Coordinates of N, CA and C in Angstrom, one line a residue:
X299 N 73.4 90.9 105.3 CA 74.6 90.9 106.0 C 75.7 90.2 105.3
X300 N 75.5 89.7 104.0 CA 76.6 88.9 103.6 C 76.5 87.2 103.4
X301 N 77.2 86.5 102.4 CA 77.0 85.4 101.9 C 77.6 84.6 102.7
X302 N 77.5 83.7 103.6 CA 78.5 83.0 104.2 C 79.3 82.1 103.6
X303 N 78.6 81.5 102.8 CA 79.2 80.1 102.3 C 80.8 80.1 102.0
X304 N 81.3 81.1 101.6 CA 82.8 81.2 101.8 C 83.3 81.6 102.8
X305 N 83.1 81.7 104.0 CA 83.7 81.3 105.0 C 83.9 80.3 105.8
X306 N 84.8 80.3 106.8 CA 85.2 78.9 107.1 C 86.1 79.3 108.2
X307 N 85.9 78.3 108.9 CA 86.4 78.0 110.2 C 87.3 76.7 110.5
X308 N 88.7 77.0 110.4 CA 89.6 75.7 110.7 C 89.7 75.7 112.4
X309 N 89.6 75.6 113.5 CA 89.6 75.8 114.6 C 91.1 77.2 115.3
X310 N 91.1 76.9 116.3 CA 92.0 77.9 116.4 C 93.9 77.8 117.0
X311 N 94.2 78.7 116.6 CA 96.0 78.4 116.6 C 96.3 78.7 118.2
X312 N 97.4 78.7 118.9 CA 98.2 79.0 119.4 C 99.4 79.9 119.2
X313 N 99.7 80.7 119.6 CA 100.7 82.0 119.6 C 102.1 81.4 120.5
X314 N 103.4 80.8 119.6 CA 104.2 80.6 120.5 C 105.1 82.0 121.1
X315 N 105.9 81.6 121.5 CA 106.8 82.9 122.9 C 107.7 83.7 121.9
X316 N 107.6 83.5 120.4 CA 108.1 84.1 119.5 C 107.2 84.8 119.0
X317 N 106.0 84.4 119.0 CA 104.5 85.4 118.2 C 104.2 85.1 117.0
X318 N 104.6 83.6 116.8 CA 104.5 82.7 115.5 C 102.7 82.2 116.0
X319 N 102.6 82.5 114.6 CA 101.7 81.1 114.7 C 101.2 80.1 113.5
X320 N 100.6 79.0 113.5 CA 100.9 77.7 112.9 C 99.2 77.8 111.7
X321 N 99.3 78.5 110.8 CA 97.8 78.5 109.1 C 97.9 76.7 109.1
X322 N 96.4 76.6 110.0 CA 96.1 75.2 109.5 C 96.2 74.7 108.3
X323 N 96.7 73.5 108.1 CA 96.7 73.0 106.7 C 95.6 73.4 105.7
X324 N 94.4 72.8 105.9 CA 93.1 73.1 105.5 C 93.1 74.4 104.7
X325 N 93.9 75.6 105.5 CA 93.4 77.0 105.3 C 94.4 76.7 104.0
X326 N 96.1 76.7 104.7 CA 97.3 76.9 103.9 C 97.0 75.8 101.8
X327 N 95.8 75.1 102.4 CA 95.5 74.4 101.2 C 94.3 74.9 100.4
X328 N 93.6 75.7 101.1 CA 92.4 76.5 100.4 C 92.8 77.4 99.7
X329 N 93.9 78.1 100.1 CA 94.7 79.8 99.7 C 95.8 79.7 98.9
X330 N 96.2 78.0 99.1 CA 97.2 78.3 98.1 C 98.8 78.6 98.5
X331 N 98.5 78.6 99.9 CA 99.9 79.5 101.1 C 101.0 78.4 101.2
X332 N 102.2 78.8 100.2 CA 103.3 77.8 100.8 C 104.4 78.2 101.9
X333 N 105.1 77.7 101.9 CA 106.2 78.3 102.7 C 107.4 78.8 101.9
X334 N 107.5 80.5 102.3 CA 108.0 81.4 101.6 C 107.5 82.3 101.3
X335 N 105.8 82.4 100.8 CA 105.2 83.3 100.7 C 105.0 84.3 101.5
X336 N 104.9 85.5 101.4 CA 104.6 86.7 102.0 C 103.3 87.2 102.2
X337 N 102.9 87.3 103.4 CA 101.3 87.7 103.8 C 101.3 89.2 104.5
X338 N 100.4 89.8 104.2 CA 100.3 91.1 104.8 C 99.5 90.8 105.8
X339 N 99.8 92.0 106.8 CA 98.7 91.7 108.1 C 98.2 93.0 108.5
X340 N 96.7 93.2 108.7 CA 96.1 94.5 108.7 C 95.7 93.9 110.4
X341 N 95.6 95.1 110.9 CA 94.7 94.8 112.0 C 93.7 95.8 112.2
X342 N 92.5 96.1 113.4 CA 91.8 96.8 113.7 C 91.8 96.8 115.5
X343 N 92.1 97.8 116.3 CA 92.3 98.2 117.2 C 90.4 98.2 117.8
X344 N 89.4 98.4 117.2 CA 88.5 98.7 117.9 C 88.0 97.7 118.3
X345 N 88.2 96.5 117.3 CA 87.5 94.9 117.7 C 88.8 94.2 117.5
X346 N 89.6 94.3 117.3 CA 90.9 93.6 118.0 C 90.8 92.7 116.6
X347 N 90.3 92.8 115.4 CA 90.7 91.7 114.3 C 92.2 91.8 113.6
X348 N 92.4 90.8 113.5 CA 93.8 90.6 112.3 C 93.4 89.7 110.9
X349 N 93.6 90.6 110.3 CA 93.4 89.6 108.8 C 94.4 89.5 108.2
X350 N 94.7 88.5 107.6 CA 95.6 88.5 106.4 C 95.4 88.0 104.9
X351 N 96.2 88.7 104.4 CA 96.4 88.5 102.9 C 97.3 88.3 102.3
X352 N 97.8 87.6 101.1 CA 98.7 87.0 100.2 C 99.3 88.4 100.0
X353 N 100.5 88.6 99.7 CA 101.1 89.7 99.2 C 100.6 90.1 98.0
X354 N 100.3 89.1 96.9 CA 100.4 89.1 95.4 C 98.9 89.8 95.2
X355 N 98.4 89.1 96.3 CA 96.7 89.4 96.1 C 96.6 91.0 96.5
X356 N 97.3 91.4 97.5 CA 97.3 92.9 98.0 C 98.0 93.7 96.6
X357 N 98.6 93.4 96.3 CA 99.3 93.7 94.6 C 98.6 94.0 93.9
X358 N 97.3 93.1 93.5 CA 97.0 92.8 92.5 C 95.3 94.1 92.9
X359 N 95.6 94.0 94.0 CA 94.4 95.4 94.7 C 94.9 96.6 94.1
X360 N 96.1 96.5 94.4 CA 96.6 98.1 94.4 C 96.5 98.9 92.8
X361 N 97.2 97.2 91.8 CA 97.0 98.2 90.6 C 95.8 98.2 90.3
X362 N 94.8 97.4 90.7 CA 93.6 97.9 90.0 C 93.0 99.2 90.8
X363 N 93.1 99.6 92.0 CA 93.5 101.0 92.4 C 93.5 101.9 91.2
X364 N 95.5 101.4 91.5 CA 95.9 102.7 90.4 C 95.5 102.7 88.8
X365 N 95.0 101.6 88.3 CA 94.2 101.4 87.0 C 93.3 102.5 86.8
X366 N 92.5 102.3 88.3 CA 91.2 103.2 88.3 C 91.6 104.6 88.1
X367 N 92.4 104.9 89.3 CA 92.5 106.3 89.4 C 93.2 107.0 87.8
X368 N 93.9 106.2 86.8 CA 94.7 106.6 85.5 C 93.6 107.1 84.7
X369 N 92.1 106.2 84.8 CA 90.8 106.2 83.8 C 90.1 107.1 84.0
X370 N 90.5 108.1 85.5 CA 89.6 108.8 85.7 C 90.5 110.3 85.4
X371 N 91.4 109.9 85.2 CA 92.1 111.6 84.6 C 91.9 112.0 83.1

């Protein structure tokens, strides 16, 4: 099923009346996340998850994507 030891649990946020919500320090200091940074947000409709990711890191998916797909023509 998967390794757990890298995951982690900072407890949980609150959603203010704007639909903000508050990356515990803990996390914001594990990832690296300052303020200004841009995060992408996926969700899944079937089990209601939201994940997010650093922009740079979603970036850094994509060319290696398109790396792939260049090697295979």
């Amino acid at each position: 099923m998967g390794n757990y030891k890298d995951h982690h649990f900072w407890g949980s946020v609150k959603v203010g009346e704007r639909g903000q919500i508050v990356i515990p320090k803990e996390a914001r200091d594990r990832f690296d996340i300052k303020p200004g940074d841009s995060l992408v947000v996926f969700g899944r409709d079937k089990n209601q998850k939201l994940i997010l990711f650093k922009s740079d890191v979603m970036r850094d998916y994509a060319l290696k994507i398109l790396e792939n797909l260049d090697s295979q023509d």
